[in-house]
Amino acid sequence: MPTVTHASGSYAIHTEALATAPRRLRDAGLEPGLALVVTDETVGGLYLDVLADALRADGWQPHPVVVPPGEGSKSIATFAGVCDACLAAGPSRQTPLLALGGGVVGDLGGFAAATLLRGLPLAQLPTTVLAQVDSSIGGKTGINTRRGKNLVGAFHAPLFVLADPAVLATLPEREVRSGLAEAVKHALLAGGDLFETMVAAPRWEERLAEIVPMAAAVKAAVVSGDEREAGERAFLNLGHTFGHALEAAAGYGTLTHGEAVAVGMRAALHLSASLAAGRAVEPLPEPWAAMDALVRRLDPPAVPHALTDDALVAAMTSDKKRDASGLRFVVLDGVGVPRLAQGVPEARVRAAWAFARRV
Amino acid sequence: MPTVTHASGSYAIHTEALATAPRRLRDAGLEPGLALVVTDETVGGLYLDVLADALRADGWQPHPVVVPPGEGSKSIATFAGVCDACLAAGPSRQTPLLALGGGVVGDLGGFAAATLLRGLPLAQLPTTVLAQVDSSIGGKTGINTRRGKNLVGAFHAPLFVLADPAVLATLPEREVRSGLAEAVKHALLAGGDLFETMVAAPRWEERLAEIVPMAAAVKAAVVSGDEREAGERAFLNLGHTFGHALEAAAGYGTLTHGEAVAVGMRAALHLSASLAAGRAVEPLPEPWAAMDALVRRLDPPAVPHALTDDALVAAMTSDKKRDASGLRFVVLDGVGVPRLAQGVPEARVRAAWAFARRV
């Protein structure tokens, strides 16, 4: 069972049925009582009854707080509404908040848990591939502002992550593929069994029960001991400096996060190869070609012609991870061998975009 | 120099001129650059220029964010506005946020610092007696909701607290007295030099430069090692279970926080004496009489007749510090000898209110 270890404590990632959540709360030392459940209309419609019934059967009083689905709910207005709805139930500092849903619910519900009464115990119950392999793990929570994504938030480690493989069956195909982009990212970063399994598996969608826990374990290992992104955790931004810029330039909601990250990983692989060779190289040599082949199985979308290289480069410099010495990129010297590159010439970045924008 | 020590680090409370803030930022390891300054119109009108000039002289670019004065600014709407205004300046995770003002600015600006980019370095520059002896110390930040005060917030330790004694000279008398209520509270909790000094000083307003740092040191000692209110820190609620209820029942803004706490401390002293004696005792015996004499020098206001004992008792049970076993009170077995009392009979609580509501 993968475990995330931070200076402030540790938590496990359980791969098991949603209905075990109440027992896990008690195992964490909480007494049955009020339990806040933050979810969205889509996930709530499918799984809220199962979870609420299990909570009630174990002596808890579930109090559902249901938000509209989609990134729009990561707003300060929805955050305020969630806080009000939670406070209406009269929580104490021992009241758990269960975030049942995908990345939006995990980030929003997690931020509410981080700040209500200055911190409630949190259980992450991720219901998408993206959330199960990535966003529910590591303690990052937050909301968006008009200036960008996740610009207001907190680090708030959950009591546990409970990822039920069964709930993935109801996901739309595009949503599954978006999440698999992060699994591919973890395969490139860690190599080993996850990389081999993904290379060998003909249809990832049929092997989620195997791939998802392995990919989650990579995330758990990376964030352990690096809660606040001082070192190794920055590697998880592989493809994201490019991908975030593409998401922002295309307009949020045009591409899924995973689609943007897939394009971004191709750009990062091109950059990796050209930094290694000292010049832009196409076609990509090994080992980057094999990694790019894995990324292309995600079927990354074409970048719209209207998005010029200038627009994409401009969008990169508004990402919050920039620092004074310029943009910072995660590159790969090999499968499972990431490093940070700073002071990259803009020409290399443009060449990487030119490569990645071609399907 | 008093220092607050938490598991996650420690910070000092400096009693010195505002203009030294830039040097303290550099001492904390920050490089001159953008510096966010959150303040309110009143304090900003008096001291923003001094601080901004000092920052510029040291190579910083101050970016002021000015909110209306008063508790109304501890709203989610003002919080959102402060976040937007800070983000407009393009901060990085190394950009400090300086909270220049009283308790409202410290709580609001501190919460913005806790959550912007998931945490910016914070400097607390308290400008009221209340903020200098109490609210700027200990890392609590937060805002109010329609359901109550400080119900959404975070623990976010500052880099340092810089309390300039000179700024207290421009405070209105009622504001000074409200802050002195917390100084009296610290004198009752700690006894020793602070208690003796306050007993001996004929006019506290003329001895602020002596009393305020001593009272701040008591707060620093209590919160050190108890950041999240697991133990000793709860003693700081002396008078507050009563006082918060009075503030809420009277309507926020009717009484100052210090006035409500002064009435609340009288109730707590009555409760302390009656729990020690096993019955309600009036007049108060020693040592509670001497402590009550100190509290009465704050000139606590009369409780309006319209606020019945029933209304006050009802207001107490909506305080967030209640737990399943009932209300929890801080009582004093002697000067400097606090303890927690739980399971207190309601009759004792009513008798305490009856005592404290009489001027």
XYZ file of C-alpha atoms in Angstrom:
718
model
C 0.000 0.000 0.000
C 1.627 3.312 -1.061
C 2.137 5.763 1.751
C 2.918 9.467 1.599
C 5.285 10.573 4.341
C 5.693 14.215 5.316
C 7.440 15.827 8.270
C 3.988 16.461 9.755
C 2.815 12.855 9.426
C 1.938 10.288 6.818
C -1.101 8.914 5.049
C -1.940 5.855 3.003
C -3.490 5.435 -0.411
C -6.075 2.672 -0.213
C -7.337 0.934 -3.335
C -10.694 -0.358 -2.136
C -14.458 0.193 -2.190
C -15.955 3.569 -1.272
C -18.034 1.906 1.405
C -14.951 1.321 3.535
C -14.480 5.071 4.041
C -16.317 5.178 7.402
C -14.095 2.474 8.829
C -10.996 4.321 7.609
C -12.222 7.464 9.402
C -12.492 5.527 12.638
C -9.091 3.924 12.047
C -7.752 7.489 11.819
C -9.034 8.108 15.346
C -12.275 9.959 14.632
C -15.489 9.231 16.501
C -18.660 8.795 14.405
C -20.623 12.042 14.207
C -21.177 14.704 11.593
C -19.360 13.983 8.300
C -19.256 16.660 5.593
C -19.302 15.264 2.059
C -18.341 17.648 -0.740
C -19.108 16.351 -4.219
C -20.420 17.551 -7.577
C -23.764 16.894 -9.223
C -22.406 14.268 -11.625
C -20.407 12.208 -9.141
C -22.957 12.809 -6.402
C -25.715 11.462 -8.635
C -23.766 8.246 -9.099
C -22.027 7.602 -5.779
C -23.318 9.866 -3.019
C -26.001 7.398 -1.937
C -23.511 4.547 -1.644
C -21.179 6.645 0.481
C -23.916 8.224 2.595
C -25.528 4.837 3.276
C -22.178 3.399 4.353
C -21.573 6.379 6.635
C -25.013 6.113 8.225
C -24.641 2.369 8.709
C -21.477 3.103 10.682
C -23.086 5.734 12.905
C -22.143 8.896 11.016
C -24.443 11.739 9.984
C -23.462 12.613 6.409
C -24.049 16.235 5.365
C -23.752 16.508 1.571
C -22.585 19.706 -0.086
C -23.077 19.440 -3.840
C -21.492 21.849 -6.339
C -21.913 22.081 -10.121
C -19.468 19.929 -12.094
C -16.515 21.489 -13.873
C -13.602 23.820 -13.385
C -15.973 26.763 -12.863
C -16.623 25.480 -9.349
C -13.030 26.200 -8.350
C -14.070 29.820 -7.806
C -14.003 31.927 -4.715
C -17.790 32.228 -4.929
C -18.285 28.452 -4.867
C -15.658 28.171 -2.132
C -17.634 30.665 -0.041
C -20.822 28.712 -0.685
C -19.194 25.427 0.314
C -17.874 26.994 3.527
C -21.308 28.360 4.394
C -23.003 25.047 3.665
C -20.462 23.186 5.792
C -20.717 25.666 8.670
C -24.515 25.398 8.572
C -24.116 21.805 9.758
C -22.217 22.953 12.872
C -18.891 21.160 12.479
C -16.304 20.913 15.245
C -12.563 20.688 14.637
C -12.938 16.889 14.706
C -15.535 16.802 11.912
C -14.151 15.119 8.782
C -14.686 16.499 5.312
C -14.819 13.878 2.555
C -14.052 15.127 -0.945
C -15.857 12.744 -3.320
C -15.035 13.509 -6.935
C -12.396 14.452 -9.440
C -9.675 17.054 -9.309
C -12.037 19.998 -8.986
C -13.842 18.550 -5.974
C -10.574 17.433 -4.396
C -8.993 20.866 -4.766
C -12.102 22.806 -3.732
C -13.196 20.471 -0.935
C -9.607 20.151 0.197
C -9.222 23.927 0.412
C -12.456 24.143 2.400
C -11.120 21.466 4.760
C -7.813 23.338 5.030
C -9.502 26.554 6.101
C -12.803 25.751 7.861
C -12.172 26.331 11.578
C -8.518 26.666 10.429
C -8.385 23.033 9.424
C -10.694 20.001 9.424
C -9.592 16.385 8.919
C -9.824 15.580 5.207
C -10.457 12.330 3.334
C -9.777 12.326 -0.395
C -12.109 9.995 -2.321
C -10.950 10.509 -5.915
C -13.319 9.276 -8.629
C -11.387 10.030 -11.830
C -8.169 8.591 -13.216
C -6.564 12.017 -12.974
C -7.528 12.400 -9.318
C -6.599 8.819 -8.403
C -3.121 8.938 -9.929
C -2.286 12.544 -9.258
C -4.356 15.358 -7.808
C -5.652 13.604 -4.666
C -2.096 12.770 -3.588
C 0.303 15.290 -2.117
C -1.824 17.669 -0.100
C -2.184 20.508 -2.588
C -5.569 22.219 -2.494
C -6.748 25.422 -4.077
C -9.046 27.473 -6.215
C -8.685 29.647 -9.297
C -8.849 33.406 -9.613
C -9.328 35.568 -12.661
C -5.524 35.730 -12.828
C -4.976 31.999 -13.176
C -5.431 28.492 -11.829
C -4.661 27.389 -8.273
C -3.388 30.833 -7.306
C -5.126 30.688 -3.911
C -4.839 27.533 -1.864
C -3.132 25.615 0.891
C -1.128 22.514 1.600
C -3.424 20.225 3.601
C -2.538 16.560 3.851
C -5.524 14.190 3.977
C -6.029 11.510 6.619
C -6.033 9.064 3.725
C -6.758 8.725 0.040
C -9.330 6.071 -0.836
C -9.374 5.258 -4.548
C -12.165 2.879 -5.553
C -11.277 1.283 -8.912
C -14.934 0.456 -9.551
C -15.983 4.094 -9.974
C -13.698 4.529 -13.001
C -16.079 2.383 -15.051
C -18.592 5.204 -15.396
C -16.094 7.774 -16.702
C -16.352 9.148 -20.245
C -13.514 8.014 -22.519
C -12.042 11.513 -22.920
C -11.870 11.877 -19.134
C -10.068 8.539 -18.793
C -7.547 9.523 -21.451
C -6.929 12.867 -19.760
C -6.067 11.047 -16.550
C -3.863 8.569 -18.369
C -1.693 11.495 -19.460
C -0.589 11.881 -15.848
C -0.007 8.125 -15.612
C 2.255 8.362 -18.675
C 4.031 11.296 -17.047
C 4.686 9.182 -13.950
C 5.922 6.340 -16.179
C 8.413 8.674 -17.876
C 9.578 10.097 -14.549
C 9.935 6.779 -12.727
C 10.584 4.255 -15.482
C 10.605 0.713 -14.094
C 7.506 -1.458 -13.854
C 5.012 1.274 -14.651
C 6.852 2.228 -17.855
C 7.224 -1.422 -18.918
C 3.587 -2.187 -18.150
C 2.325 0.780 -20.129
C 4.597 0.000 -23.072
C 3.419 -3.616 -23.086
C -0.304 -3.098 -22.521
C -2.197 -2.847 -25.809
C -5.245 -1.063 -24.334
C -4.649 0.951 -21.154
C -8.377 1.414 -20.564
C -8.646 -2.324 -19.886
C -5.753 -2.307 -17.427
C -6.735 0.643 -15.212
C -6.956 -1.480 -12.057
C -3.267 -2.289 -12.535
C -1.930 0.973 -13.988
C -3.709 3.442 -11.698
C -2.336 2.152 -8.359
C 1.173 1.895 -9.841
C 0.988 5.468 -11.106
C -0.405 6.649 -7.767
C 2.531 4.984 -6.012
C 4.973 7.014 -8.140
C 3.273 10.243 -7.116
C 3.277 9.141 -3.468
C 6.991 8.386 -3.584
C 7.851 11.708 -5.224
C 5.883 13.919 -2.861
C 6.970 12.064 0.268
C 9.414 14.216 2.113
C 8.909 17.108 -0.312
C 5.541 18.495 0.700
C 6.261 22.068 -0.328
C 7.878 21.515 -3.687
C 11.423 22.358 -2.672
C 13.103 19.649 -4.707
C 12.090 16.396 -6.348
C 8.407 17.303 -6.391
C 9.126 19.865 -9.081
C 9.736 16.941 -11.474
C 5.976 16.373 -11.463
C 5.763 19.515 -13.584
C 7.098 17.519 -16.552
C 5.160 18.802 -19.550
C 3.261 21.266 -17.383
C 5.213 24.457 -18.104
C 4.277 23.903 -21.749
C 0.881 22.377 -20.952
C -0.336 25.133 -18.636
C 0.608 27.723 -21.229
C -1.344 25.836 -23.872
C -4.382 25.504 -21.604
C -4.296 29.206 -20.805
C -3.706 30.321 -24.399
C -6.399 28.025 -25.792
C -8.851 29.141 -23.117
C -9.584 26.855 -20.194
C -12.060 24.145 -21.073
C -11.061 23.924 -24.741
C -8.606 21.136 -24.050
C -8.663 18.767 -21.114
C -5.770 19.142 -18.706
C -4.481 15.773 -19.859
C -4.603 16.756 -23.521
C -2.607 19.891 -22.774
C -0.106 17.914 -20.705
C 0.278 15.332 -23.481
C 1.211 18.077 -25.939
C 3.431 19.601 -23.258
C 5.237 16.323 -22.638
C 6.032 16.036 -26.344
C 7.513 19.537 -26.208
C 9.466 18.624 -23.077
C 10.837 15.485 -24.761
C 11.963 17.516 -27.759
C 13.596 20.025 -25.447
C 15.266 17.173 -23.534
C 16.721 15.690 -26.689
C 17.888 19.031 -28.070
C 19.537 20.043 -24.793
C 21.319 16.661 -24.733
C 22.492 17.027 -28.353
C 23.319 20.706 -28.129
C 21.039 21.393 -31.114
C 17.482 20.671 -32.222
C 17.279 17.055 -33.412
C 14.472 15.505 -35.447
C 13.393 12.803 -35.629
C 13.966 12.268 -31.909
C 16.767 9.813 -31.117
C 16.421 7.133 -28.439
C 15.559 7.073 -25.589
C 13.319 10.072 -26.320
C 11.688 8.443 -29.325
C 10.397 5.560 -27.188
C 9.049 7.981 -24.614
C 7.419 10.075 -27.323
C 5.807 6.929 -28.733
C 4.202 6.338 -25.343
C 2.931 9.909 -25.177
C 1.533 9.703 -28.723
C -0.646 6.787 -27.638
C -2.604 9.418 -25.700
C -3.631 10.826 -29.098
C -2.600 14.417 -28.280
C -4.725 16.983 -30.103
C -3.397 19.384 -32.706
C -2.594 22.857 -31.457
C -4.931 25.343 -33.172
C -3.168 27.398 -35.881
C -4.565 30.547 -34.297
C -2.225 29.940 -31.346
C 1.071 31.260 -32.639
C 4.406 30.355 -31.111
C 4.570 33.935 -29.835
C 1.275 33.518 -27.998
C 2.421 30.232 -26.475
C 5.769 31.617 -25.325
C 4.020 34.665 -23.851
C 1.578 32.414 -21.986
C 4.477 30.475 -20.428
C 5.895 33.489 -18.669
C 2.686 34.059 -16.714
C 2.871 30.654 -15.027
C 3.373 31.010 -11.266
C 6.311 28.581 -11.262
C 8.584 30.987 -13.085
C 11.295 32.544 -10.986
C 13.693 35.430 -11.366
C 16.253 33.446 -13.342
C 13.728 32.663 -16.044
C 11.598 29.703 -16.955
C 12.323 26.359 -15.421
C 11.729 23.125 -17.328
C 11.677 19.502 -16.318
C 13.629 17.512 -18.889
C 14.500 13.825 -19.117
C 18.033 12.556 -19.655
C 16.555 9.087 -20.007
C 13.546 6.998 -18.962
C 13.159 7.668 -15.240
C 15.950 10.266 -15.180
C 14.429 13.746 -14.806
C 16.293 16.949 -14.030
C 15.555 20.670 -13.939
C 16.820 22.898 -16.735
C 17.055 26.648 -16.255
C 18.292 29.401 -18.504
C 17.056 27.564 -21.602
C 17.462 29.669 -24.807
C 14.116 30.814 -26.185
C 14.986 29.316 -29.593
C 15.028 25.848 -28.038
C 11.623 26.483 -26.482
C 10.210 27.607 -29.834
C 11.613 24.533 -31.565
C 9.981 22.346 -28.915
C 6.617 24.010 -29.534
C 7.021 23.571 -33.277
C 7.599 19.851 -32.757
C 4.767 19.327 -30.306
C 2.139 21.278 -32.214
C 2.390 18.843 -35.137
C 0.227 15.805 -34.567
C 13.567 39.614 22.661
C 10.542 37.285 22.882
C 10.578 34.430 20.400
C 7.771 32.114 19.346
C 8.937 28.572 18.779
C 6.890 26.054 16.819
C 7.794 22.638 15.451
C 7.982 24.228 12.001
C 10.353 27.018 13.041
C 10.505 30.099 15.193
C 10.113 33.843 14.873
C 10.985 36.870 16.928
C 8.907 39.784 18.165
C 10.888 42.968 17.586
C 10.028 46.168 19.428
C 11.479 48.761 17.083
C 10.690 51.343 14.409
C 8.624 50.409 11.337
C 11.447 51.585 9.099
C 13.555 48.585 10.128
C 11.116 46.193 8.415
C 13.088 45.995 5.126
C 16.248 45.007 6.960
C 14.333 42.335 8.877
C 13.043 40.920 5.585
C 16.597 40.593 4.318
C 17.711 39.094 7.641
C 15.025 36.460 7.038
C 16.763 35.538 3.797
C 14.611 37.385 1.258
C 16.110 39.304 -1.665
C 14.762 42.829 -2.273
C 12.015 42.810 -4.912
C 8.251 43.121 -4.891
C 6.789 43.591 -1.394
C 3.023 43.435 -0.890
C 1.744 45.748 1.858
C -1.793 45.130 3.111
C -3.172 47.894 5.299
C -6.389 49.806 5.933
C -7.288 53.376 5.012
C -6.774 54.709 8.535
C -3.425 53.104 9.276
C -2.308 53.488 5.684
C -3.009 57.196 5.825
C -0.729 57.522 8.832
C 2.095 55.032 8.255
C 2.095 53.653 4.715
C 4.409 56.378 3.426
C 6.955 55.758 6.167
C 6.998 52.035 5.463
C 6.953 52.363 1.670
C 9.779 54.907 1.738
C 11.880 52.628 3.924
C 11.202 49.693 1.604
C 12.140 51.686 -1.500
C 15.296 53.008 0.149
C 16.311 49.381 0.701
C 15.667 48.312 -2.890
C 12.137 46.919 -2.547
C 9.113 47.737 -4.728
C 6.202 48.187 -2.310
C 2.758 47.342 -3.707
C 0.088 48.685 -1.333
C -3.301 47.004 -1.003
C -5.600 49.193 1.067
C -8.897 47.973 2.548
C -11.596 49.879 4.438
C -11.042 49.985 8.210
C -13.127 47.830 10.537
C -14.273 44.281 11.098
C -16.353 44.398 7.908
C -13.154 43.918 5.922
C -12.711 40.428 7.363
C -15.175 39.214 4.728
C -14.703 36.727 1.942
C -15.429 39.523 -0.546
C -12.611 41.694 0.798
C -10.362 38.638 0.979
C -11.031 37.950 -2.710
C -10.282 41.579 -3.534
C -7.020 41.511 -1.594
C -5.966 38.314 -3.373
C -6.736 39.825 -6.770
C -4.882 43.037 -5.952
C -1.855 41.084 -4.739
C -1.843 38.781 -7.762
C -2.050 41.786 -10.079
C 1.446 42.695 -8.917
C 2.796 39.312 -10.064
C 4.198 37.872 -6.838
C 6.429 34.807 -6.708
C 6.546 32.396 -3.780
C 9.400 34.470 -2.355
C 7.407 37.726 -2.329
C 6.737 38.920 1.233
C 3.366 40.223 2.360
C 3.520 42.829 5.125
C 0.351 43.224 7.181
C 0.413 46.799 8.511
C -2.461 47.444 10.881
C -4.579 46.169 13.729
C -6.199 42.804 14.263
C -8.394 42.982 11.177
C -5.499 43.687 8.819
C -3.334 41.070 10.531
C -5.999 38.393 10.240
C -7.052 39.305 6.694
C -3.572 39.996 5.334
C -2.252 36.949 7.144
C -4.907 34.739 5.569
C -4.069 36.149 2.142
C -0.385 35.395 2.794
C -1.305 31.884 3.958
C -3.179 31.101 0.761
C -1.706 33.163 -2.117
C 0.345 30.732 -4.223
C -0.318 28.361 -1.259
C 1.747 30.491 1.085
C 3.808 33.679 0.912
C 6.285 34.832 3.571
C 4.435 37.071 6.034
C 5.573 39.969 8.208
C 3.194 41.139 10.911
C 3.471 44.879 11.597
C 0.830 45.389 14.292
C -0.251 48.977 14.943
C -2.748 48.627 17.801
C -2.275 47.553 21.407
C -4.528 44.560 20.765
C -2.515 43.458 17.765
C 0.850 44.094 19.428
C 0.077 42.125 22.596
C -2.117 39.438 21.111
C -3.449 38.956 17.599
C -0.197 39.356 15.637
C 1.461 36.625 17.700
C 0.765 32.948 17.264
C 0.114 32.475 13.565
C -3.689 32.485 13.559
C -5.198 34.142 10.509
C -8.750 34.195 9.246
C -11.906 35.871 8.109
C -15.515 35.926 9.233
C -18.565 34.360 7.635
C -22.228 35.045 8.197
C -22.095 32.187 10.723
C -19.482 33.738 12.970
C -16.032 35.181 13.436
C -12.794 33.545 12.271
C -14.606 30.478 10.956
C -12.432 30.320 7.837
C -8.689 30.727 8.194
C -5.296 29.134 8.517
C -2.320 28.814 10.807
C 0.489 30.746 9.116
C 3.475 31.744 11.200
C 5.052 35.077 10.225
C 8.757 35.569 9.505
C 8.688 38.068 12.355
C 6.459 40.433 14.264
C 7.628 44.031 14.295
C 5.795 46.135 16.872
C 6.665 49.821 16.718
C 5.749 51.460 20.062
C 5.610 54.901 18.416
C 2.507 54.099 16.347
C 0.410 53.544 19.478
C 0.470 57.297 20.138
C -2.109 57.968 17.417
C -4.673 55.440 18.682
C -8.052 56.573 20.035
C -8.429 56.042 23.794
C -11.185 53.408 23.423
C -8.953 51.394 21.082
C -6.072 51.508 23.574
C -8.325 50.344 26.377
C -9.672 47.492 24.272
C -6.129 46.284 23.717
C -5.255 46.669 27.370
C -7.967 44.118 28.143
C -5.785 41.467 26.507
C -2.766 42.764 28.436
C -4.744 42.344 31.675
C -5.707 38.845 30.548
C -2.036 37.999 30.066
C -1.253 39.471 33.497
C -3.884 37.241 35.118
C -2.660 34.163 33.241
C 1.053 34.687 33.866
C 1.206 36.676 37.090
C 4.771 37.779 37.844
C 6.263 41.034 36.629
C 3.458 41.924 34.234
C 0.823 41.539 36.946
C 2.881 43.515 39.471
C 3.631 46.252 36.964
C -0.019 46.653 35.995
C -1.151 46.669 39.632
C 1.450 49.323 40.494
C 1.081 51.590 37.438
C -1.437 54.359 38.067
C -2.085 55.102 34.376
C -1.444 52.229 31.940
C -1.733 54.514 28.921
C 1.476 56.230 30.015
C 3.357 52.960 30.443
C 2.508 51.256 27.143
C 6.142 51.028 26.052
C 6.760 48.887 29.122
C 3.489 46.948 29.411
C 2.988 46.036 25.743
C 6.268 44.125 25.217
C 5.800 42.302 28.541
C 2.277 41.271 27.569
C 3.456 40.225 24.102
C 6.123 38.053 25.725
C 3.431 36.209 27.710
C 1.526 35.440 24.518
C 4.743 34.309 22.803
C 5.566 31.969 25.664
C 2.084 30.446 25.749
C 1.792 29.771 22.018
C 5.336 28.438 21.675
C 5.147 24.733 21.190
C 1.345 24.792 21.051
C 0.645 26.205 17.616
C -2.635 24.397 17.097
C -4.278 24.953 20.443
C -3.916 21.436 21.772
C -3.025 22.419 25.322
C -1.781 25.491 27.121
C -2.806 27.824 24.302
C -6.420 27.260 25.254
C -5.750 29.321 28.407
C -5.676 32.396 26.184
C -9.435 31.994 25.938
C -9.761 33.311 29.498
C -12.870 35.485 29.463
C -13.472 34.709 25.801
C -16.145 32.030 26.082
C -18.206 34.644 27.920
C -16.860 37.568 25.888
C -17.521 36.076 22.450
C -21.080 35.289 23.479
C -21.589 38.861 24.644
C -20.142 40.261 21.420
C -22.388 38.024 19.335
C -25.525 38.663 21.391
C -24.972 42.417 21.493
C -24.270 42.497 17.759
C -20.707 42.848 16.532
C -19.494 46.415 16.649
C -21.642 47.435 19.617
C -18.862 46.653 22.072
C -15.162 46.528 21.304
C -13.591 43.085 21.599
C -11.696 44.304 24.653
C -14.849 45.562 26.343
C -16.531 42.207 25.812
C -13.455 40.370 27.088
C -13.305 42.606 30.162
C -16.888 41.673 31.048
C -16.059 38.056 30.195
C -13.015 38.026 32.484
C -15.162 39.256 35.368
C -17.571 36.385 34.699
C -14.650 33.949 34.513
C -13.263 35.220 37.827
C -16.660 34.759 39.485
C -16.864 31.262 38.036
C -13.319 30.530 39.244
C -14.156 31.607 42.790
C -17.449 29.739 42.895
C -15.909 26.510 41.559
C -13.172 26.807 44.204
C -15.704 27.397 47.002
C -18.261 24.891 45.758
C -20.917 27.626 45.726
C -21.439 31.123 44.362
C -19.567 33.569 46.582
C -19.994 37.348 46.653
C -18.174 39.558 47.258
C -15.269 37.698 45.654
C -12.653 36.454 48.146
C -8.920 36.797 47.486
C -7.099 36.165 45.219
C -10.024 36.711 42.816
C -10.927 40.099 44.299
C -7.476 41.496 43.458
C -7.717 40.149 39.928
C -11.222 41.578 39.538
C -9.934 44.949 40.730
C -7.412 44.908 37.894
C -10.105 44.028 35.354
C -12.408 46.774 36.661
C -9.703 49.342 35.889
C -10.587 48.633 32.238
C -13.968 50.240 33.008
C -16.021 47.352 31.575
C -19.350 48.512 30.140
C -22.727 47.528 31.524
C -24.444 44.675 29.724
C -27.648 45.986 28.135
C -30.799 44.904 30.025
C -32.245 43.672 26.738
C -29.657 40.893 26.742
C -31.182 38.378 29.112
C -29.185 35.644 30.790
C -31.013 33.188 28.532
C -29.805 35.010 25.424
C -26.238 35.081 26.717
C -26.207 31.377 27.621
C -27.693 30.536 24.210
C -25.012 32.605 22.474
C -22.276 30.683 24.318
C -23.249 27.359 22.835
C -22.709 28.592 19.286
C -19.041 29.351 19.906
C -16.783 27.110 17.799
C -14.714 26.091 20.825
C -17.491 24.008 22.346
C -17.041 20.276 22.149
C -19.254 17.252 22.704
C -18.793 17.252 26.467
C -20.177 20.743 26.784
C -18.752 24.186 27.265
C -15.173 24.583 28.316
C -14.048 27.466 30.516
C -10.667 28.804 31.475
C -10.681 29.485 35.214
C -7.994 30.735 37.577
C -7.061 28.960 40.791
C -4.828 31.937 41.592
C -2.868 34.711 39.915
C -0.957 32.988 37.103
C -2.610 29.609 37.765
C -5.111 28.888 34.970
C -6.843 25.591 34.285
C -9.649 24.284 32.085
C -13.027 23.512 33.622
C -15.517 21.304 31.821
C -18.943 20.040 32.766
C -19.707 23.271 34.638
C -23.332 23.405 35.896
C -25.414 25.955 34.007
C -26.433 27.562 37.312
C -22.811 28.537 37.947
C -22.579 30.054 34.474
C -25.750 32.081 35.060
C -24.441 33.306 38.406
C -21.224 34.400 36.714
C -23.171 36.364 34.101
C -25.282 37.970 36.836
C -22.094 39.138 38.577
C -20.352 40.393 35.451
C -23.306 42.265 33.988
C -23.363 44.601 36.976
C -20.892 47.459 36.608
